[in-house]
Amino acid sequence: MAGAFAEAGADLELVDLHKRFPGFTAIEEMNLVIPAGSFFALLGPSGCGKTTTLRLVAGLEEATSGRILIGGKDVTETKPYQRPVNTVFQSYALFPHMSVIDNVAFGLRRRGISDAKGKSHEALALVELDHLSARRPAQLSGGQQQRVALARAIVNRPALLLLDEPLGALDLKLRRQMQLELKSIQDEVGLTFLHVTHDQEEAMTMADTVAVMNKGRIEQLGAPEMLYELPRTAFVANFLGQSNLFTGPVSGTTATSIAVDVEGTRIVVPKARAERHTGTVTVGVRPEKLTLHTEAPEVDSSRNLLGPGRVIDVSFSGVSTQYILAVPGAGTVTVFAQNMGVGPLVADGAEVWVSWSVDHGFGLEDEAPPAPRFDADTDTATIAVQKKRALMSELEEA
Amino acid sequence: MAFAAFATETAKEQTPRRGGKIALLLLVPGLLYLGLFFLVPLFSLVFTSLQAPSGVNFGQFEAAFKIENYAVFGQYSEQILRSFLYAVLATVFALLFSYPLAYFIGVKARPWPLLQNLMLVLVIAPFFISFLLRTIAWKSMLSDESPFVTGLKAISLLAPDAHITGTPFAVVFGLTYNFIPFMTLPLYASLERLDTRYLEAGSDLYAKPFTTFRTVTIPLSMPGIVSGVLLTFIPAAGDYVNASREFLGGTGTAMIGNVIESNFLLSNNYPAAAALSIILMLAILVIVLVYVRVSGTKDLL
């Protein structure tokens, strides 16, 4: 590979990849194919093995077993400098003793490519930093350093570009701007991008395909909308956005849907959106799909109904308001409501019902989680609220 | 108005106060020390170097302005050149030995702090024994009767009539040995701070290990290299212990330090000795300035 520019991105294939460190397993049996030219995001909490995966692909760590193929060629045994891969490091790792232009030209010079300087200036122009090419990295701001790191990687036209949380150190506004820039650069140069992040919003806005990792394995992989609409496990349902989850035995089945009995309340989920159709099943719904009712609504077979419950927390966040309800039998339920009117719909302590369209529910493939140690209506949030009420009434009496 | 006064007051507090009485007081011991042990001897040396023989007694001199004293430079040019040659060789060898050692302690041994500390103690341990004693020990280890030399002669690696002590080899060896810790410690200090992520970045950008070493590791450890080289070269150029006949040297290995010593202590030619000292000092100063300028680490001076 070294010596030639990749015309386009290449496939990345991980076959039965394992990585064990002394004392723990970072990656357990990873099988993954990333098609050429795609923007792929590995999403997961810290310590889930996503950075290790990236380092394995870059060659900075050695796999315990398994194979890594780039563009169909086995690179498992090769050294990092032999792989057609470049990394944008989380710390940027710009060489502090070199000017910006020398940093960018470093890879080209090592491969003996002619006109390294001209190509580096082009790459810097792409990230709109050509006017700072004579500076040292320490003289640049965090966002500028990040763009230099990006230019230093893409100038080599690697078959595969690895991004290790490169936007982590930037403030929110700059991060948004860089996300859009990264995406447009990827469209422009057509390379395969493998982006590691713990920011679910970043993963969803940028990537074509997102893989959610947990404890060294990929929990679920798919397009962002698909992952959000149909999470397969409780981890994905809660890591990618928020979810209201209810567990209970399947009490009835029709041709198109299953009904789950959650402490006396019937929750219906379409079969097509449920992973398992028998036994004890966990079903869920996204908080923004719920509608709040201040009076008991009429029973409608196309909607699931929970309630009555009590509002235990209202938090206003501009665009929407988040309500937390304590519903006997169903535990706490989170509702996001758009702020269409002025002020919150209901106040703290109000009695409410929630409903949602049957089509919006989803069923998880997880086995039932262990039985809760406390009754659902006495979780810590409820206890805190009850304590507060008791104190208030005591104070009023006094 | 009141607000403005308030604002300037707070702004003043933020800038470090200059010329505070306490700061001056704290500087006094250092300035006294410098004056007493650096400036006074320096001026005394300059005056001595310009003295002329009093003509009454041998070994007595009187104040004069005898600039011709500096002509001893020509008389001892051989020893001066030899000093710098030996010092350069010892510095190069010390660097070649110390760099891998410092790299191992500072970078490779990072996962094992106990090993790191143990090896650092081993580097510093020789300082616990007098420098003269250690050099004497090497003299007996390298002497003609030592098992090492008789062994080398037995397997014909050394000619039967050859010696090790008294040769340039022994002197350069002694200098290298004695100054290795001065090279290793600054190198360790800068390599210990080396961020290995830069090495990963180099390897990610198609640089083979040696290229990464040449283009990333060495430039990043340059402050350590420069200070190690200065700490080794400056004392090695003026050293008179290793090259003296009582230690590892011989008649043909005299360095400038030995010449100064014999002029001061044996022939009592104080002006010549002082003139040579000043010549040595100026020569080292010029070499160091050129070296620092070339190596590009101006921050050190």
PDB file of C-alpha atoms in Angstrom, chain B residues 30-180:
ATOM      1  CA  GLY B  30      22.586  33.867  46.402  1.00  0.00           C
ATOM      2  CA  LEU B  31      24.120  37.154  45.283  1.00  0.00           C
ATOM      3  CA  LEU B  32      26.647  37.059  48.115  1.00  0.00           C
ATOM      4  CA  TYR B  33      27.566  33.509  47.188  1.00  0.00           C
ATOM      5  CA  LEU B  34      27.984  34.398  43.521  1.00  0.00           C
ATOM      6  CA  GLY B  35      30.059  37.474  44.396  1.00  0.00           C
ATOM      7  CA  LEU B  36      32.284  35.668  46.852  1.00  0.00           C
ATOM      8  CA  PHE B  37      32.830  32.396  45.028  1.00  0.00           C
ATOM      9  CA  PHE B  38      32.513  33.380  41.391  1.00  0.00           C
ATOM     10  CA  LEU B  39      33.265  37.063  40.788  1.00  0.00           C
ATOM     11  CA  VAL B  40      36.119  37.464  43.298  1.00  0.00           C
ATOM     12  CA  PRO B  41      38.023  34.372  42.090  1.00  0.00           C
ATOM     13  CA  LEU B  42      37.376  35.346  38.484  1.00  0.00           C
ATOM     14  CA  PHE B  43      38.878  38.823  38.944  1.00  0.00           C
ATOM     15  CA  SER B  44      41.704  37.381  41.002  1.00  0.00           C
ATOM     16  CA  LEU B  45      42.388  34.941  38.173  1.00  0.00           C
ATOM     17  CA  VAL B  46      42.411  37.734  35.602  1.00  0.00           C
ATOM     18  CA  PHE B  47      44.810  39.830  37.747  1.00  0.00           C
ATOM     19  CA  THR B  48      47.084  36.837  38.349  1.00  0.00           C
ATOM     20  CA  SER B  49      47.195  36.043  34.655  1.00  0.00           C
ATOM     21  CA  LEU B  50      48.581  39.524  33.975  1.00  0.00           C
ATOM     22  CA  GLN B  51      51.220  39.513  36.746  1.00  0.00           C
ATOM     23  CA  ALA B  52      54.941  39.761  36.048  1.00  0.00           C
ATOM     24  CA  PRO B  53      57.775  38.054  37.988  1.00  0.00           C
ATOM     25  CA  SER B  54      58.932  40.296  40.813  1.00  0.00           C
ATOM     26  CA  GLY B  55      62.563  39.421  40.027  1.00  0.00           C
ATOM     27  CA  VAL B  56      63.446  39.107  43.709  1.00  0.00           C
ATOM     28  CA  ASN B  57      62.471  35.541  44.409  1.00  0.00           C
ATOM     29  CA  PHE B  58      61.471  32.651  42.193  1.00  0.00           C
ATOM     30  CA  GLY B  59      57.739  32.107  42.398  1.00  0.00           C
ATOM     31  CA  GLN B  60      56.899  35.665  43.478  1.00  0.00           C
ATOM     32  CA  PHE B  61      54.923  37.941  41.225  1.00  0.00           C
ATOM     33  CA  GLU B  62      53.767  41.531  41.271  1.00  0.00           C
ATOM     34  CA  ALA B  63      50.825  43.301  39.702  1.00  0.00           C
ATOM     35  CA  ALA B  64      51.412  44.238  36.095  1.00  0.00           C
ATOM     36  CA  PHE B  65      49.771  44.187  32.721  1.00  0.00           C
ATOM     37  CA  LYS B  66      51.805  41.472  31.067  1.00  0.00           C
ATOM     38  CA  ILE B  67      49.514  40.376  28.265  1.00  0.00           C
ATOM     39  CA  GLU B  68      52.364  38.250  26.860  1.00  0.00           C
ATOM     40  CA  ASN B  69      51.535  35.680  29.535  1.00  0.00           C
ATOM     41  CA  TYR B  70      48.790  34.516  27.219  1.00  0.00           C
ATOM     42  CA  ALA B  71      51.413  33.355  24.764  1.00  0.00           C
ATOM     43  CA  VAL B  72      51.544  30.096  26.751  1.00  0.00           C
ATOM     44  CA  PHE B  73      48.658  29.201  24.524  1.00  0.00           C
ATOM     45  CA  GLY B  74      51.122  28.381  21.748  1.00  0.00           C
ATOM     46  CA  GLN B  75      53.373  26.418  24.068  1.00  0.00           C
ATOM     47  CA  TYR B  76      50.545  24.146  25.210  1.00  0.00           C
ATOM     48  CA  SER B  77      48.382  24.024  22.076  1.00  0.00           C
ATOM     49  CA  GLU B  78      48.909  20.264  21.903  1.00  0.00           C
ATOM     50  CA  GLN B  79      47.434  19.716  25.387  1.00  0.00           C
ATOM     51  CA  ILE B  80      44.595  22.134  24.676  1.00  0.00           C
ATOM     52  CA  LEU B  81      43.624  20.311  21.501  1.00  0.00           C
ATOM     53  CA  ARG B  82      43.981  16.965  23.244  1.00  0.00           C
ATOM     54  CA  SER B  83      41.681  18.150  26.037  1.00  0.00           C
ATOM     55  CA  PHE B  84      38.936  19.034  23.622  1.00  0.00           C
ATOM     56  CA  LEU B  85      39.430  15.860  21.604  1.00  0.00           C
ATOM     57  CA  TYR B  86      39.201  13.676  24.739  1.00  0.00           C
ATOM     58  CA  ALA B  87      36.244  15.653  26.038  1.00  0.00           C
ATOM     59  CA  VAL B  88      34.410  15.310  22.722  1.00  0.00           C
ATOM     60  CA  LEU B  89      35.116  11.570  22.597  1.00  0.00           C
ATOM     61  CA  ALA B  90      34.022  11.076  26.206  1.00  0.00           C
ATOM     62  CA  THR B  91      30.854  13.107  25.574  1.00  0.00           C
ATOM     63  CA  VAL B  92      29.993  11.084  22.471  1.00  0.00           C
ATOM     64  CA  PHE B  93      30.583   7.767  24.230  1.00  0.00           C
ATOM     65  CA  ALA B  94      28.657   8.900  27.303  1.00  0.00           C
ATOM     66  CA  LEU B  95      25.755   9.917  25.047  1.00  0.00           C
ATOM     67  CA  LEU B  96      25.848   6.594  23.201  1.00  0.00           C
ATOM     68  CA  PHE B  97      25.800   4.645  26.464  1.00  0.00           C
ATOM     69  CA  SER B  98      23.383   6.882  28.309  1.00  0.00           C
ATOM     70  CA  TYR B  99      20.674   7.344  25.699  1.00  0.00           C
ATOM     71  CA  PRO B 100      19.579   3.691  25.565  1.00  0.00           C
ATOM     72  CA  LEU B 101      19.895   3.476  29.335  1.00  0.00           C
ATOM     73  CA  ALA B 102      17.848   6.630  29.931  1.00  0.00           C
ATOM     74  CA  TYR B 103      15.318   5.533  27.293  1.00  0.00           C
ATOM     75  CA  PHE B 104      14.905   2.203  29.009  1.00  0.00           C
ATOM     76  CA  ILE B 105      14.474   3.736  32.466  1.00  0.00           C
ATOM     77  CA  GLY B 106      12.330   6.658  31.340  1.00  0.00           C
ATOM     78  CA  VAL B 107      10.128   5.067  28.667  1.00  0.00           C
ATOM     79  CA  LYS B 108      10.289   1.279  28.530  1.00  0.00           C
ATOM     80  CA  ALA B 109      10.264   0.714  32.296  1.00  0.00           C
ATOM     81  CA  ARG B 110       7.242   2.990  32.882  1.00  0.00           C
ATOM     82  CA  PRO B 111       4.887   0.106  33.725  1.00  0.00           C
ATOM     83  CA  TRP B 112       7.275  -0.965  36.530  1.00  0.00           C
ATOM     84  CA  PRO B 113       8.017   2.027  38.789  1.00  0.00           C
ATOM     85  CA  LEU B 114      10.000  -0.167  41.165  1.00  0.00           C
ATOM     86  CA  LEU B 115      12.403  -1.171  38.389  1.00  0.00           C
ATOM     87  CA  GLN B 116      12.631   2.467  37.314  1.00  0.00           C
ATOM     88  CA  ASN B 117      13.603   3.602  40.801  1.00  0.00           C
ATOM     89  CA  LEU B 118      16.021   0.735  41.263  1.00  0.00           C
ATOM     90  CA  MET B 119      17.802   1.539  38.010  1.00  0.00           C
ATOM     91  CA  LEU B 120      17.950   5.239  38.864  1.00  0.00           C
ATOM     92  CA  VAL B 121      19.538   4.352  42.194  1.00  0.00           C
ATOM     93  CA  LEU B 122      22.091   2.251  40.313  1.00  0.00           C
ATOM     94  CA  VAL B 123      22.885   5.237  38.094  1.00  0.00           C
ATOM     95  CA  ILE B 124      23.341   7.523  41.093  1.00  0.00           C
ATOM     96  CA  ALA B 125      24.974   4.938  43.402  1.00  0.00           C
ATOM     97  CA  PRO B 126      28.559   5.585  42.183  1.00  0.00           C
ATOM     98  CA  PHE B 127      28.251   9.109  43.628  1.00  0.00           C
ATOM     99  CA  PHE B 128      28.176   7.548  47.090  1.00  0.00           C
ATOM    100  CA  ILE B 129      31.854   6.649  46.639  1.00  0.00           C
ATOM    101  CA  SER B 130      34.485   9.315  46.080  1.00  0.00           C
ATOM    102  CA  PHE B 131      35.249  10.050  42.469  1.00  0.00           C
ATOM    103  CA  LEU B 132      38.992   9.680  43.202  1.00  0.00           C
ATOM    104  CA  LEU B 133      38.543   6.277  44.820  1.00  0.00           C
ATOM    105  CA  ARG B 134      36.555   4.991  41.879  1.00  0.00           C
ATOM    106  CA  THR B 135      39.163   6.200  39.435  1.00  0.00           C
ATOM    107  CA  ILE B 136      41.930   4.568  41.510  1.00  0.00           C
ATOM    108  CA  ALA B 137      39.872   1.366  41.462  1.00  0.00           C
ATOM    109  CA  TRP B 138      39.728   1.489  37.675  1.00  0.00           C
ATOM    110  CA  LYS B 139      43.475   2.067  37.620  1.00  0.00           C
ATOM    111  CA  SER B 140      44.083  -1.174  39.470  1.00  0.00           C
ATOM    112  CA  MET B 141      41.485  -3.016  37.394  1.00  0.00           C
ATOM    113  CA  LEU B 142      43.177  -1.882  34.186  1.00  0.00           C
ATOM    114  CA  SER B 143      46.743  -2.284  35.443  1.00  0.00           C
ATOM    115  CA  ASP B 144      49.167  -4.701  33.816  1.00  0.00           C
ATOM    116  CA  GLU B 145      48.842  -7.216  36.681  1.00  0.00           C
ATOM    117  CA  SER B 146      45.040  -7.220  36.761  1.00  0.00           C
ATOM    118  CA  PRO B 147      43.182 -10.414  35.788  1.00  0.00           C
ATOM    119  CA  PHE B 148      41.417  -8.451  33.059  1.00  0.00           C
ATOM    120  CA  VAL B 149      44.626  -7.387  31.305  1.00  0.00           C
ATOM    121  CA  THR B 150      46.487 -10.680  31.872  1.00  0.00           C
ATOM    122  CA  GLY B 151      43.387 -12.480  30.590  1.00  0.00           C
ATOM    123  CA  LEU B 152      43.293 -10.363  27.428  1.00  0.00           C
ATOM    124  CA  LYS B 153      46.987 -11.035  26.922  1.00  0.00           C
ATOM    125  CA  ALA B 154      46.483 -14.764  27.485  1.00  0.00           C
ATOM    126  CA  ILE B 155      43.988 -14.945  24.648  1.00  0.00           C
ATOM    127  CA  SER B 156      46.177 -12.683  22.510  1.00  0.00           C
ATOM    128  CA  LEU B 157      43.633  -9.897  22.230  1.00  0.00           C
ATOM    129  CA  LEU B 158      46.304  -7.613  23.641  1.00  0.00           C
ATOM    130  CA  ALA B 159      49.969  -7.616  22.645  1.00  0.00           C
ATOM    131  CA  PRO B 160      52.258  -9.018  25.427  1.00  0.00           C
ATOM    132  CA  ASP B 161      54.024  -5.669  25.897  1.00  0.00           C
ATOM    133  CA  ALA B 162      50.878  -3.503  25.681  1.00  0.00           C
ATOM    134  CA  HIS B 163      49.414  -1.486  28.525  1.00  0.00           C
ATOM    135  CA  ILE B 164      45.983  -0.066  29.111  1.00  0.00           C
ATOM    136  CA  THR B 165      46.674   2.449  31.842  1.00  0.00           C
ATOM    137  CA  GLY B 166      48.566   5.464  30.613  1.00  0.00           C
ATOM    138  CA  THR B 167      47.029   5.274  27.152  1.00  0.00           C
ATOM    139  CA  PRO B 168      44.512   7.689  25.593  1.00  0.00           C
ATOM    140  CA  PHE B 169      42.047   4.820  25.688  1.00  0.00           C
ATOM    141  CA  ALA B 170      42.241   4.612  29.483  1.00  0.00           C
ATOM    142  CA  VAL B 171      41.831   8.378  29.857  1.00  0.00           C
ATOM    143  CA  VAL B 172      38.803   8.582  27.546  1.00  0.00           C
ATOM    144  CA  PHE B 173      37.397   5.497  29.235  1.00  0.00           C
ATOM    145  CA  GLY B 174      37.815   7.119  32.667  1.00  0.00           C
ATOM    146  CA  LEU B 175      36.243  10.382  31.529  1.00  0.00           C
ATOM    147  CA  THR B 176      33.313   8.546  29.961  1.00  0.00           C
ATOM    148  CA  TYR B 177      32.796   6.413  33.040  1.00  0.00           C
ATOM    149  CA  ASN B 178      32.958   9.335  35.452  1.00  0.00           C
ATOM    150  CA  PHE B 179      30.551  11.537  33.532  1.00  0.00           C
ATOM    151  CA  ILE B 180      27.926   8.990  32.481  1.00  0.00           C
TER     152      ILE B 180
END
